Coordinates of C-alpha atoms in Angstrom, one line a residue:
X68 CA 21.4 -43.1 14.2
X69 CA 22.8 -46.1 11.9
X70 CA 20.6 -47.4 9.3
X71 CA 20.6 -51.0 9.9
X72 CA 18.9 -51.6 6.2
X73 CA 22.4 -51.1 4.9
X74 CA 23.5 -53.9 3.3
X75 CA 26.6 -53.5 5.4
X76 CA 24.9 -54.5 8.3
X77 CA 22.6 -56.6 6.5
X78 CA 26.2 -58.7 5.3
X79 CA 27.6 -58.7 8.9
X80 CA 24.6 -60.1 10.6
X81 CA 24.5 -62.6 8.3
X82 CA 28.0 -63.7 8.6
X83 CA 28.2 -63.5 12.4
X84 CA 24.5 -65.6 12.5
X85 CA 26.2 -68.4 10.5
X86 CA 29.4 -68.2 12.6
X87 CA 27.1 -68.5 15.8
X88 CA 25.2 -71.3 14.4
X89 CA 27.8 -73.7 13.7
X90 CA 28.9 -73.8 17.2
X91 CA 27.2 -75.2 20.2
X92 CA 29.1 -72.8 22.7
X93 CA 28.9 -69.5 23.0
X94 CA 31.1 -67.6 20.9
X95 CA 33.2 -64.3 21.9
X96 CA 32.4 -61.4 19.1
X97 CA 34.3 -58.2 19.1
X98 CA 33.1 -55.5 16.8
X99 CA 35.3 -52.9 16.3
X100 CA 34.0 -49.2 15.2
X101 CA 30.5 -49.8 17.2
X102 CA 29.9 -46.1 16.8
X103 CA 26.3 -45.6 18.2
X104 CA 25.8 -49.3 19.1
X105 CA 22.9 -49.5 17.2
X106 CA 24.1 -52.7 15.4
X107 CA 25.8 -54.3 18.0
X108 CA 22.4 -54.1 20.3
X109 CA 20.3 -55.4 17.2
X110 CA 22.4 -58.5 16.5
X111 CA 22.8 -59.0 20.1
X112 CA 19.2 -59.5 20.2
X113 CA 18.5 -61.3 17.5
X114 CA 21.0 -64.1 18.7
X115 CA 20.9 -63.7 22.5
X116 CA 22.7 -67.1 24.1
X117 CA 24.7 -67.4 21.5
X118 CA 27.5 -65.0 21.7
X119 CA 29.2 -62.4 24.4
X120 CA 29.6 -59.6 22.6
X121 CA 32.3 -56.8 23.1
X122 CA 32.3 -53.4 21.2
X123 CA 35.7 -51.1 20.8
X124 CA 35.0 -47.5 19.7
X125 CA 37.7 -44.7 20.7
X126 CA 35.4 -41.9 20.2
X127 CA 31.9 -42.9 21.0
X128 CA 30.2 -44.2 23.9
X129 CA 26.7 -46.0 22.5
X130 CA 23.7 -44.7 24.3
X131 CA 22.0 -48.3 23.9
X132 CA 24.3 -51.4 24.5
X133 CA 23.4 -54.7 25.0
X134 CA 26.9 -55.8 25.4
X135 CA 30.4 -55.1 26.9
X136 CA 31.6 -51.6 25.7
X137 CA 35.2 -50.3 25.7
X138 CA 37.0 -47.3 25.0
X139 CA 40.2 -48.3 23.2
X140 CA 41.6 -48.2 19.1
X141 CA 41.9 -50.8 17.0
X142 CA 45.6 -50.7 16.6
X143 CA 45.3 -51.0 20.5
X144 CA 42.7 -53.8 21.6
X145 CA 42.7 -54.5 25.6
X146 CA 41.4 -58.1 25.1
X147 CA 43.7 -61.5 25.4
X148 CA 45.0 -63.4 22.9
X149 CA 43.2 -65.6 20.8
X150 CA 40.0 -64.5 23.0
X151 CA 37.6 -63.8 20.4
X152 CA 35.8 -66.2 17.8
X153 CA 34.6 -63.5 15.4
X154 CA 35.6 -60.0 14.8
X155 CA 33.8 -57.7 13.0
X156 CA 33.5 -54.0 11.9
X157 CA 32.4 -51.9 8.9
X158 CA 33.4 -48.3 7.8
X159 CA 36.7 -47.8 10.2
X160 CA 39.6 -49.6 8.4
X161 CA 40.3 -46.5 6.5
X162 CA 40.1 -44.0 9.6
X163 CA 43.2 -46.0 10.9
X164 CA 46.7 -43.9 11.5
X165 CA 48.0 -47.7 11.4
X166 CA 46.6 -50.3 9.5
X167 CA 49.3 -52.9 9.6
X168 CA 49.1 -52.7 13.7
X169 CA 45.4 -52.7 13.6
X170 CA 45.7 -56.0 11.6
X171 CA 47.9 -57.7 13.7
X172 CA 45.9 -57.0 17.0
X173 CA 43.0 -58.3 15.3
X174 CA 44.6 -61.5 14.3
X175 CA 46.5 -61.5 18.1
X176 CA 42.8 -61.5 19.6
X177 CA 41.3 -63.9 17.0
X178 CA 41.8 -67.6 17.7
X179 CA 43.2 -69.8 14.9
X180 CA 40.6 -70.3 12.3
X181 CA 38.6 -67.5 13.6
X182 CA 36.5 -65.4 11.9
X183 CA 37.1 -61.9 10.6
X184 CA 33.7 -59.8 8.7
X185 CA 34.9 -56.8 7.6
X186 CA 33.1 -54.1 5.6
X187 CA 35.6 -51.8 3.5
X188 CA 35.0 -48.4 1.5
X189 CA 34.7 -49.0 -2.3
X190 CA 37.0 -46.5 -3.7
X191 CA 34.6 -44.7 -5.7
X192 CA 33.0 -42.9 -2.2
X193 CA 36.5 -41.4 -1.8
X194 CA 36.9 -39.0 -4.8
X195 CA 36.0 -36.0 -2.4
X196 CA 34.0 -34.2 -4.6
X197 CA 31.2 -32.3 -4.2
X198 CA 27.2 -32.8 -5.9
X199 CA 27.4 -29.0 -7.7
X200 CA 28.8 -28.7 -10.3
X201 CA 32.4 -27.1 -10.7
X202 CA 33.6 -27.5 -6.8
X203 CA 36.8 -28.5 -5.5
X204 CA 38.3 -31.2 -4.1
X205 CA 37.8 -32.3 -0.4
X206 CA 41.8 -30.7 0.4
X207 CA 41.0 -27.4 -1.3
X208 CA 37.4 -27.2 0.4
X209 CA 39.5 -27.2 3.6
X210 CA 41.9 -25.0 2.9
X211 CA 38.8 -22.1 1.7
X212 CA 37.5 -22.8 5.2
X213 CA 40.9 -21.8 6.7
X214 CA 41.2 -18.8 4.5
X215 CA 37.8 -17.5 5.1
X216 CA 38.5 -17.9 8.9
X217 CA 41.6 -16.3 9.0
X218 CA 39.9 -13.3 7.3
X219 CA 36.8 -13.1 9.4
X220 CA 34.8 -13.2 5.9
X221 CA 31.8 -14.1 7.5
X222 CA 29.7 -14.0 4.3
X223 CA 32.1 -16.6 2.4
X224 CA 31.7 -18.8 5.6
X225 CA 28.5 -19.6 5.6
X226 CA 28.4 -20.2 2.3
X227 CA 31.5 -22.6 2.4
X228 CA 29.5 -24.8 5.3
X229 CA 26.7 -25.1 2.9
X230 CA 27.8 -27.4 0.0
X231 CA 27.0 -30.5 -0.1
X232 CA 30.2 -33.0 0.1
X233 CA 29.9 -36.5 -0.9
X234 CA 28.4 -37.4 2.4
X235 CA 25.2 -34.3 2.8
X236 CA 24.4 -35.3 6.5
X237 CA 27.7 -33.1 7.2
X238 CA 26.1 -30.0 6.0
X239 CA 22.3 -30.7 7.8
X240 CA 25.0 -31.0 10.6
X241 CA 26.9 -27.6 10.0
X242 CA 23.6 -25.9 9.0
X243 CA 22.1 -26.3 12.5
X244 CA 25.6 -25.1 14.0
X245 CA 25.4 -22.1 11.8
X246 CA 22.2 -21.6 13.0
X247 CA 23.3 -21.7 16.7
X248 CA 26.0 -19.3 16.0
X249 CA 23.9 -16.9 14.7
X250 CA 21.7 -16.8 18.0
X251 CA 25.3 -15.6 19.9
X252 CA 25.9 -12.8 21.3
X253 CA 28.7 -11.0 18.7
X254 CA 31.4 -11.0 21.8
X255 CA 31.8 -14.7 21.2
X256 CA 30.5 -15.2 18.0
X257 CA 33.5 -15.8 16.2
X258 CA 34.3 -18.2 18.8
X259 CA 31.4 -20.3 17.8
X260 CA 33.1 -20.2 14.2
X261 CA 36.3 -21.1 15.1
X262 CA 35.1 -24.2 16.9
X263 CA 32.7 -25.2 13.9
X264 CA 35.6 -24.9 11.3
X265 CA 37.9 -27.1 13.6
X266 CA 35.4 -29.8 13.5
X267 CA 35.2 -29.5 9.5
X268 CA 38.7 -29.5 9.6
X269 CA 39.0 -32.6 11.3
X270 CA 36.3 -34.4 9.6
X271 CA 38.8 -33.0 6.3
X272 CA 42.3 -34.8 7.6
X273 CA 40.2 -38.0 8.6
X274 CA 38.8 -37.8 4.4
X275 CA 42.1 -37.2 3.3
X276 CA 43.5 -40.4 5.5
X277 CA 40.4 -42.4 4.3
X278 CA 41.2 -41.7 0.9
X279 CA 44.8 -42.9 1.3
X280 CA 43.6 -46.1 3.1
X281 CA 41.5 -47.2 0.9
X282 CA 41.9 -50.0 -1.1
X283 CA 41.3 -49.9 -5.0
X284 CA 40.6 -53.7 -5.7
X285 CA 39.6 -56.8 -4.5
X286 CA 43.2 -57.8 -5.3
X287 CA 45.0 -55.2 -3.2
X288 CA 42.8 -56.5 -0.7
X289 CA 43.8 -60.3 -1.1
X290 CA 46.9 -59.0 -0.7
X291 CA 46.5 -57.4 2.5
X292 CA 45.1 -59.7 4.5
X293 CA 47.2 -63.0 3.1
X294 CA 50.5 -60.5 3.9
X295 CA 49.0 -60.4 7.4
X296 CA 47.9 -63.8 8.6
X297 CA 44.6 -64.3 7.2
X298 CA 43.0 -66.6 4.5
X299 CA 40.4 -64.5 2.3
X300 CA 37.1 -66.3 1.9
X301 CA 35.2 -64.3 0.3
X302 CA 34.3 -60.7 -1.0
X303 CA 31.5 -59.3 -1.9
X304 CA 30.6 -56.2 -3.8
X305 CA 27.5 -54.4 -1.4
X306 CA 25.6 -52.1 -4.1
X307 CA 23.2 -49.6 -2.3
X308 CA 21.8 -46.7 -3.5
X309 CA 21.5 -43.4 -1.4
X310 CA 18.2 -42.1 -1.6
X311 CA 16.5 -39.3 1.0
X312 CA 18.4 -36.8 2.8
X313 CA 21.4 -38.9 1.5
X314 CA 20.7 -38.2 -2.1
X315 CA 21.7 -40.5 -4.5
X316 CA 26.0 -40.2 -4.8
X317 CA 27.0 -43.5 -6.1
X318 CA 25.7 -47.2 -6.1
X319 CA 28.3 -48.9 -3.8
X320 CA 28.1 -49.8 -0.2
X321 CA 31.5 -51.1 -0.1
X322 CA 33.7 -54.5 0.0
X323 CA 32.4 -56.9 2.5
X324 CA 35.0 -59.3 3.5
X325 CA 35.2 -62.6 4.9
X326 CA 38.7 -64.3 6.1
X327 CA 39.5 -66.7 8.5
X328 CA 42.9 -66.2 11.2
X329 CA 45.9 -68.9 9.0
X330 CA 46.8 -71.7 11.7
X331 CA 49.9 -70.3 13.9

């Protein structure tokens, strides 16, 4: 479940409120990377009349929604041109396999002077390291997992799974999986592994994109956006702190980016 006390929700509420208020119609929102729809139904609620909202995910379906969901990518949006008032998202730009077509289906969707809140990854969350001391990096974690597969070292799996990447809810995650594999029968046991360390696997290519993706200024990310059609308003530094379950890994939240759609 999200935690809608991050101050990236916190800065996209904000901005999509103010948006909302300054027009007497309803507005069309899109919000792109809706994930459990947590935030989507939250906002919705908070400023019911006020705008339709739409949420694009191409991987998860939200089990509460208060608006119009759809299955589709970013760099693939089923929605009209200049359809949507505001779009916004936080915490997917980096995933993307295509940035540059992501950006110009946003701005295709986006009416002239529309409004575009985006939340970005500050660059320090994307050093894939790990909390202990003297680990790898994020590739090389990856690569151990594949190793110790290939050799049915059952031992050196478990304890691979148990350290703590930058993000620790992965290993709560893999811990109960471990714990479901060890309940199998030893006839399919090692095809509980093998589907475990494909999902790690996964979750490593998409930190290895992320990493690549991500921007390492507020200039580079000027850049961007002017290159592509859109006037930067503002960006602000989101500091949070990771406390609980999290732990405490760095201070920053992210970018969080305003920018208006440049007149056609």
């Amino acid at each position: 479940m999200s935690d809608l006390s991050h101050p990236r929700f916190k800065f996209m509420e904000k901005e999509v409120l103010n948006e909302a208020q300054m027009h007497a119609r309803k507005l069309n929102a899109v919000e792109i990377g809706s994930g459990d729809g947590q935030f989507g139904n939250s906002l919705y609620r908070k400023i019911n009349g006020k705008i339709r909202l739409f949420s694009i995910d191409p991987h998860t379906k939200p089990d509460v929604f208060a608006g119009r969901y759809r299955r589709e990518s970013a760099e693939k949006i089923g929605l009209g041109d200049r359809s949507a008032d505001v779009v916004f998202g936080s915490w997917f730009f980096e995933y993307l396999k295509d940035r540059a077509k992501a950006t110009s289906e946003i701005r295709r969707i986006l009416r002239p002077g529309g409004k575009l809140v985006l939340v970005l990854h500050h660059p320090s969350a994307y050093d894939f390291r790990f909390h202990k001391k003297g680990t790898k990096s994020y590739e090389e974690y990856g690569k151990e997992l594949e190793r110790a597969f290939k050799l049915r070292d059952e031992k050196r799996l478990r304890e691979i799974t148990n350290q703590e990447t930058y993000h620790p809810g992965h290993t709560k995650e893999n811990k109960a999986n471990r714990d479901l594999i060890e309940l199998l029968p030893q006839s399919i046991k090692w095809r509980g592994w093998e589907i475990l360390v494909a999902k790690v696997l996964e979750d490593v290519e998409r930190k290895k994109l992320a990493s690549k993706n991500t921007f390492e200024n507020e200039t580079q990310i000027k850049q961007w956006l002017n290159r592509n059609g859109f006037e930067v308003e503002k960006i602000s530094e989101l500091k949070y702190i990771r406390t609980g379950d999290h732990l405490a890994f760095n201070d920053y939240g992210g970018f969080g980016i305003v920018a208006r759609k440049k007149s056609e």
